[in-house]
Short mmCIF file of C-alpha atoms in Angstrom, two decimals:
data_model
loop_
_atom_site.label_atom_id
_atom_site.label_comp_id
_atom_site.label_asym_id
_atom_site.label_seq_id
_atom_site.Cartn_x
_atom_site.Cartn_y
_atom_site.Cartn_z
CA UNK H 17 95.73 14.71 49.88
CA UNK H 18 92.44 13.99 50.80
CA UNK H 19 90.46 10.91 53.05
CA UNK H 20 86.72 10.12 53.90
CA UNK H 21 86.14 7.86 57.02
CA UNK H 22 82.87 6.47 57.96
CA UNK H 23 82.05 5.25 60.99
CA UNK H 24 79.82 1.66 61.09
CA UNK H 25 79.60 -0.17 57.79
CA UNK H 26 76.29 -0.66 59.10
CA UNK H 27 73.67 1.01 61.08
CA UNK H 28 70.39 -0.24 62.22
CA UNK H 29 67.58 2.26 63.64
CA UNK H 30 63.65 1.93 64.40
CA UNK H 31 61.47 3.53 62.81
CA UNK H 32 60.67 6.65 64.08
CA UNK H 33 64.17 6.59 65.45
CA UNK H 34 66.83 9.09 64.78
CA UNK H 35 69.65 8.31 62.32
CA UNK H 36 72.57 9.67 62.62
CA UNK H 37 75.78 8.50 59.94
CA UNK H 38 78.79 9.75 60.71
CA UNK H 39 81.71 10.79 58.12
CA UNK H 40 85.16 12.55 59.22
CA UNK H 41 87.25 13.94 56.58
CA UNK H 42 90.63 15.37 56.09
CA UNK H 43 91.40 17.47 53.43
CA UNK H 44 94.73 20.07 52.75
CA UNK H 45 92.32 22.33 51.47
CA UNK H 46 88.73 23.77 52.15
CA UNK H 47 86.59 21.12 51.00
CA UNK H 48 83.34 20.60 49.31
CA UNK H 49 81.21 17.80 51.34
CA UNK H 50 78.87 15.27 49.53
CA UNK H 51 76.60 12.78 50.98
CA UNK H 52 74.77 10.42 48.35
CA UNK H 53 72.51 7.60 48.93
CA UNK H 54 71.93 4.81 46.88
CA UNK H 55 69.35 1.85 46.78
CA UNK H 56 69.75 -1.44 45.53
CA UNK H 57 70.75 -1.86 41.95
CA UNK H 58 70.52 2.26 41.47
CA UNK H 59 73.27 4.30 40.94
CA UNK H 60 74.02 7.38 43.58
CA UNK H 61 71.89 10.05 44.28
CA UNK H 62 73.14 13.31 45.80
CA UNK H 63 71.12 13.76 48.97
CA UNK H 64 72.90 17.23 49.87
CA UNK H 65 76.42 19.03 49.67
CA UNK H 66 78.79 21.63 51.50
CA UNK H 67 80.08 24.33 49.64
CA UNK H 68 81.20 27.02 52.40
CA UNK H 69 78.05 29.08 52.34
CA UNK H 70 75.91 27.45 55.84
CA UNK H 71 77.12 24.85 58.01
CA UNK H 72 74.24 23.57 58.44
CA UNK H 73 72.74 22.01 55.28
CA UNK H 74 69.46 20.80 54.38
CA UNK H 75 68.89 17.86 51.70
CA UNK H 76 65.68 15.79 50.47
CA UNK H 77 64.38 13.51 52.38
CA UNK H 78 64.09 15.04 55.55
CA UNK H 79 68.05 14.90 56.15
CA UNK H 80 70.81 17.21 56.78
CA UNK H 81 74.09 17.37 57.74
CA UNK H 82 76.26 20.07 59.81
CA UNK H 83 80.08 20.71 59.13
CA UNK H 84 82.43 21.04 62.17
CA UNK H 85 85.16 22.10 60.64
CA UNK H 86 87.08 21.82 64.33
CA UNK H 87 85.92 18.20 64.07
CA UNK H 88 86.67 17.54 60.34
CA UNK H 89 83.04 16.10 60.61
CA UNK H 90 80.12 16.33 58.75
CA UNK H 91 77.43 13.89 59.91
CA UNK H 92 74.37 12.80 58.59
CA UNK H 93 71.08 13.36 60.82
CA UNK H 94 67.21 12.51 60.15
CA UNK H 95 64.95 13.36 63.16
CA UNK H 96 62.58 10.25 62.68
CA UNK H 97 63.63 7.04 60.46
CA UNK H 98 61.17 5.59 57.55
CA UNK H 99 61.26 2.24 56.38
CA UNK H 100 62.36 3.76 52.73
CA UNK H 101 65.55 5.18 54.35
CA UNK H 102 66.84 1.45 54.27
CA UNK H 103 69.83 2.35 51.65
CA UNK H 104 73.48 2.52 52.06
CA UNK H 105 74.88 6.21 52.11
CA UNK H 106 78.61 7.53 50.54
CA UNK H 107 79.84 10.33 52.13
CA UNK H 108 82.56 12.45 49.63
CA UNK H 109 85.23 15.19 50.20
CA UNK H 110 86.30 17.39 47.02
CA UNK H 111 89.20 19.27 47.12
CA UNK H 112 89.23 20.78 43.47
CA UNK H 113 87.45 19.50 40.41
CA UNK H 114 85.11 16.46 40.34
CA UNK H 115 87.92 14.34 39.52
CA UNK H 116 89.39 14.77 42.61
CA UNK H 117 86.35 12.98 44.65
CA UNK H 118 86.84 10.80 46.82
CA UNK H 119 84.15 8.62 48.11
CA UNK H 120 84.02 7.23 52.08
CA UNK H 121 83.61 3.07 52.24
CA UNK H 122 79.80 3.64 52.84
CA UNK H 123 77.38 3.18 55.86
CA UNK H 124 74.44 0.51 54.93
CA UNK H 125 71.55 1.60 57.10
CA UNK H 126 68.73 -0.72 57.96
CA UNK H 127 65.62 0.72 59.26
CA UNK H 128 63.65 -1.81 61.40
CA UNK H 129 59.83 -1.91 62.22
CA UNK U 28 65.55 14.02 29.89
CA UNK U 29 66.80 10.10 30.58
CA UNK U 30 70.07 11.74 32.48
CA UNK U 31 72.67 9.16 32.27
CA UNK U 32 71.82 6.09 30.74
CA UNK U 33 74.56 2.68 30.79
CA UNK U 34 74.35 -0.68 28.66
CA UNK U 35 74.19 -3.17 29.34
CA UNK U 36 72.70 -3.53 32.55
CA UNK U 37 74.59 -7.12 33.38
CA UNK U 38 77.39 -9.03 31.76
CA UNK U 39 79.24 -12.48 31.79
CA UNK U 40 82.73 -12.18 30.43
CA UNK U 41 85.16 -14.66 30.28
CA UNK U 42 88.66 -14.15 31.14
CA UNK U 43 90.67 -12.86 28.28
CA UNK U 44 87.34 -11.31 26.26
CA UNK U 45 86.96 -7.79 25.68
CA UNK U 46 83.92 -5.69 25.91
CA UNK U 47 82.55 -2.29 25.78
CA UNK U 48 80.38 -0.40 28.42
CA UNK U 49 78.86 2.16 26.79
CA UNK U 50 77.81 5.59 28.51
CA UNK U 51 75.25 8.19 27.55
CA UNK U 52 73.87 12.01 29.14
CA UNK U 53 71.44 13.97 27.07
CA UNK U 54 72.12 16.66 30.23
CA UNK U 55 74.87 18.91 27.68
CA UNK U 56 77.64 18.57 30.20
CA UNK U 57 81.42 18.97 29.14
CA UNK U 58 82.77 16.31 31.55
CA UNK U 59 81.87 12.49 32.29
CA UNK U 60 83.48 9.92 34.33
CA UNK U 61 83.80 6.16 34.79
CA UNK U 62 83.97 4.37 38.09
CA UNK U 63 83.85 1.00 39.66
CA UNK U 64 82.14 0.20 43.10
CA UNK U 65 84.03 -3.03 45.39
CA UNK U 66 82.39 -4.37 48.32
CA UNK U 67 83.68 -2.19 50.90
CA UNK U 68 85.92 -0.04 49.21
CA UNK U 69 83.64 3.47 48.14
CA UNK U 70 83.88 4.28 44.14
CA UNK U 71 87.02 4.74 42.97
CA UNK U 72 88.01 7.00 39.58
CA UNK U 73 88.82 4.82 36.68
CA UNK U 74 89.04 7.23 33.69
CA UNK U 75 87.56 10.76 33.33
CA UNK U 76 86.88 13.10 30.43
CA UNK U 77 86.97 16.94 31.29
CA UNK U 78 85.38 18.10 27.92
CA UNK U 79 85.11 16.13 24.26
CA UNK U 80 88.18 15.32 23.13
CA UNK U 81 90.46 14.68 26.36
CA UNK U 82 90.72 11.90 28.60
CA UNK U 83 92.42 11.57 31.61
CA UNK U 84 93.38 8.65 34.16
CA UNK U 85 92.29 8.56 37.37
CA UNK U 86 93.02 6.13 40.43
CA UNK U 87 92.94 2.73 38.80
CA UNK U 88 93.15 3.25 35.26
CA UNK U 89 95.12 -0.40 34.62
CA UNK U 90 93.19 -2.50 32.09
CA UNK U 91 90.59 0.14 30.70
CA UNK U 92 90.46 2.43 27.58
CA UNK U 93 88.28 5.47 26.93
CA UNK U 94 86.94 7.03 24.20
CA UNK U 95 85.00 10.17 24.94
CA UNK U 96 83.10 9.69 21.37
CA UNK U 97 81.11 12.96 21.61
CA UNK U 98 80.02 15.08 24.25
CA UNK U 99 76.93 12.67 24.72
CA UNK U 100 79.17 9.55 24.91
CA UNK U 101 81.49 7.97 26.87
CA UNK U 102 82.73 4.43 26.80
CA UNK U 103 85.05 2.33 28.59
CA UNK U 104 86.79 -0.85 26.85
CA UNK U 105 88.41 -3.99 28.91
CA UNK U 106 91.08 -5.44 26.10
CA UNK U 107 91.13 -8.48 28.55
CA UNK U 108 89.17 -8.80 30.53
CA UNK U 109 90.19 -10.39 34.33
CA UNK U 110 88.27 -11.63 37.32
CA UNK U 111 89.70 -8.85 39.19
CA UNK U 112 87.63 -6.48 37.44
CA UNK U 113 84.46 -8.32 38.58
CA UNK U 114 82.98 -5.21 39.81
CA UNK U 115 79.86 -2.38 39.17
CA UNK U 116 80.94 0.41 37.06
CA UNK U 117 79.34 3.92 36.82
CA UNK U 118 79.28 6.47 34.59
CA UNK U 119 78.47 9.85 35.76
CA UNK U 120 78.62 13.27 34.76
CA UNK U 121 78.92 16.97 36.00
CA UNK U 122 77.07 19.85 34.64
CA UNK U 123 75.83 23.50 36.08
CA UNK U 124 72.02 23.27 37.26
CA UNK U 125 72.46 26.41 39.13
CA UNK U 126 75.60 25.13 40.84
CA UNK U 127 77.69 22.07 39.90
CA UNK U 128 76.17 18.85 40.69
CA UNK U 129 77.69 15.36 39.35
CA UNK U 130 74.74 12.52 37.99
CA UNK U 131 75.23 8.94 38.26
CA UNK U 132 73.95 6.70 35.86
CA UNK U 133 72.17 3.08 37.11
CA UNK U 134 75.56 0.94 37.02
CA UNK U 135 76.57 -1.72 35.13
CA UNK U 136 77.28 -4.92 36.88
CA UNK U 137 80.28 -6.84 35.20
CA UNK U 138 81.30 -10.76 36.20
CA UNK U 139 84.60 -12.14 34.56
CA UNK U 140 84.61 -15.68 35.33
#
């Protein structure tokens, strides 16, 4: 079996501001990691992914994310916040084939001026 | 290279109609997938399709049909349609671009009054 929590349904920054979106996981077996964004009316868009090789990964966009596996975390960071980060951002565990995705409640993430 | 294209874009049903979402990639990949997005609740896995020919059911498969037409096509039938299935449904698919990445297509928003 496999879960996705994430922390804060919503998150507002500044601009310039760090963001930082936080997903825990559990998963029975070594997982693949996912964080998508998506913007209104759009469907997702993979922003980066865990697959065992670094654990620290780097996505578009500026952002990245670092697995822990002794936290069964894998956060979402971007040094400095832009007003086009305003989106709401799915964080996924796989454990096996894409069918066996599932998908975190998602963090909405407001970006004020 | 459109990706993964849905139709329509919005619909009205009425409880008790039927309709058909239809699902397209011009990306060659073997498998595609149907979900639907509720407010706070992530995508869940309605119906997935691991190559043409075979369909499978995933985590809330109650009240849909599939046909995986052709490798380009997927669709996804409501018989009857309910207001509980007032929801956004995506198609998506997963192909190798170097390593295996899933595409989502724009979403199609449904409203059974």
């Amino acid at each position: 079996a496999q879960s996705v929590t994430q922390l804060g349904s919503h998150v507002s920054v500044s601009e310039g501001a760090l963001v930082l979106l936080r997903c825990n996981y559990s998963s029975s077996v070594p997982p693949y990691l996912f964080w998508y964004v998506q913007y209104p009316n759009q469907g997702l868009q993979l922003l980066l992914k865990y697959t065992s090789a670094a654990t620290l990964v780097k996505g578009i966009n500026g952002f990245e994310a670092e697995f822990k596996k002794s936290e069964t975390s894998f956060h979402l960071t971007k040094p400095s916040a832009h007003m086009s980060d305003a989106a709401e951002y799915f964080c996924a565990v796989r454990a096996g084939g894409y069918q066996k995705v599932t998908f975190g409640t998602g963090t909405k993430l407001q970006v004020i001026p | 290279n459109a990706g993964v294209t849905q139709t329509p874009k919005f619909q009205v049903l009425k409880t008790g109609q039927s309709m058909t979402l239809q699902c397209a990639q011009d990306m060659n990949h073997n498998s595609m997938y149907w979900y639907r997005q509720d407010p706070g609740m992530g995508l869940r896995l309605i119906y997935y399709s691991a190559s043409e020919g075979t369909t499978d059911k995933g985590e809330v498969p109650n009240g849909y049909n599939v046909s995986r037409l052709n490798k380009r096509e997927f669709s996804l039938r409501l018989e009857s349609a309910a207001p509980s299935q007032t929801s956004v449904y995506f198609c998506a698919s997963t192909g190798w671009q170097g390593q295996e990445t899933q595409y989502f297509g724009p979403g199609t928003r449904l409203l059974v009054l």
